[in-house]
Amino acid sequence: MEVSSSPPEVGGLGGMDSEVNLMNKLLGLEIVSESPENTAEQPSSRKSPELTVGRDDDAPTAFVSTPSVNLICPLHKGVFVHPVLAKCGHTFCRRCLVKLVDENRYLIGECPVDHTLIRHDDLPNLIPNLVVVDSIQELRIYCRHGLTQSAAGAGWVRDESGCPDVIAFGRRREHEDSCPFQTIACPYSELCPSVRRMHVDRHLRACPNVTCPNKPHGCAFRGEKPRVDEHVKTCPIESIKGYVERAEHKRDKLKQQLRQRDETLEHLTQLVQQLNTKLDTMNRTVDTRLGHIEGKVRQLTTSLEGTQSKVDQIEALAKA
């Protein structure tokens, strides 16, 4: 199968510490990448069509048919990503055009179609080509959960055991985020293998790594759900859970008060620093003015002494 690249947008009781640990995270379903080893109960017997495989920017992508040449970027030779119009009128991926210009020592790029010069100052004025965007959004692709890495490792091909759906590129997230063939991680343990969404309920009923609800308070028991339900009835933590929760609440409240006091102390420290700065400025101003006044006093004293000397001379002449 010939493949060409193009970039779409795309158990028991454990010891308890003196400080009981808080739960770090809530249980949730974590999406993991599709794996060729995953199997499904709905295999298809269709012959795989020839594909045009997208460059793996955000997700594995395979087009049902080769996109029109009008949707191919002249620079990287793949489907446009954020297509924009250059001043010459030709369309390029925004990042391709920016790369073309910025990698030139003079910050000048040349359109590969008509050789128009594109300068760095032209980049802020690039306009999205909405017609091309709409056309790309309508391209038909296979669901990513129906793809697997090609034997050569250079792209993506149909996985006949995966999702058989064909969807519009612009609506891929709507489908793929709820696709029954999507693989997800077990919410109880990383030790469990990933499973397809449609098999999650079955896995959770038999999962051997369900943890005790009191795990945040120190209980290390784990097992299948029925065993955990029975364990909870006799869990040593259960009888003191209320006390532990109240203690944690008080601890959290004290921590919050401590943070508030630290913030107040930091604020007061800043105020003291500002006052010290102002005081230093005032001291320098006072010293400067005192120096000026002392200079004036010395001038006046000298002038007064000179005047007194002249008066004494005049009085001496008068007596003579």
mmCIF file with all atom_site columns, C-alpha atoms in Angstrom, residues 299-315:
data_model
loop_
_atom_site.group_PDB
_atom_site.id
_atom_site.type_symbol
_atom_site.label_atom_id
_atom_site.label_alt_id
_atom_site.label_comp_id
_atom_site.label_asym_id
_atom_site.label_entity_id
_atom_site.label_seq_id
_atom_site.pdbx_PDB_ins_code
_atom_site.Cartn_x
_atom_site.Cartn_y
_atom_site.Cartn_z
_atom_site.occupancy
_atom_site.B_iso_or_equiv
_atom_site.pdbx_formal_charge
_atom_site.auth_seq_id
_atom_site.auth_comp_id
_atom_site.auth_asym_id
_atom_site.auth_atom_id
_atom_site.pdbx_PDB_model_num
ATOM 1  C CA . GLN A 1 299 ? 28.945 83.014  55.317 1.00 0.00 ? 299 GLN A CA 1
ATOM 2  C CA . LEU A 1 300 ? 26.869 85.246  57.586 1.00 0.00 ? 300 LEU A CA 1
ATOM 3  C CA . THR A 1 301 ? 29.317 84.826  60.470 1.00 0.00 ? 301 THR A CA 1
ATOM 4  C CA . THR A 1 302 ? 32.221 85.792  58.235 1.00 0.00 ? 302 THR A CA 1
ATOM 5  C CA . SER A 1 303 ? 30.280 88.774  56.894 1.00 0.00 ? 303 SER A CA 1
ATOM 6  C CA . LEU A 1 304 ? 29.314 89.839  60.428 1.00 0.00 ? 304 LEU A CA 1
ATOM 7  C CA . GLU A 1 305 ? 32.905 89.599  61.622 1.00 0.00 ? 305 GLU A CA 1
ATOM 8  C CA . GLY A 1 306 ? 34.020 91.755  58.699 1.00 0.00 ? 306 GLY A CA 1
ATOM 9  C CA . THR A 1 307 ? 31.363 94.335  59.473 1.00 0.00 ? 307 THR A CA 1
ATOM 10 C CA . GLN A 1 308 ? 32.310 94.387  63.148 1.00 0.00 ? 308 GLN A CA 1
ATOM 11 C CA . SER A 1 309 ? 35.938 94.941  62.215 1.00 0.00 ? 309 SER A CA 1
ATOM 12 C CA . LYS A 1 310 ? 35.022 97.930  60.085 1.00 0.00 ? 310 LYS A CA 1
ATOM 13 C CA . VAL A 1 311 ? 32.883 99.355  62.895 1.00 0.00 ? 311 VAL A CA 1
ATOM 14 C CA . ASP A 1 312 ? 35.799 99.032  65.305 1.00 0.00 ? 312 ASP A CA 1
ATOM 15 C CA . GLN A 1 313 ? 38.069 100.852 62.862 1.00 0.00 ? 313 GLN A CA 1
ATOM 16 C CA . ILE A 1 314 ? 35.569 103.667 62.432 1.00 0.00 ? 314 ILE A CA 1
ATOM 17 C CA . GLU A 1 315 ? 35.171 104.058 66.206 1.00 0.00 ? 315 GLU A CA 1
#
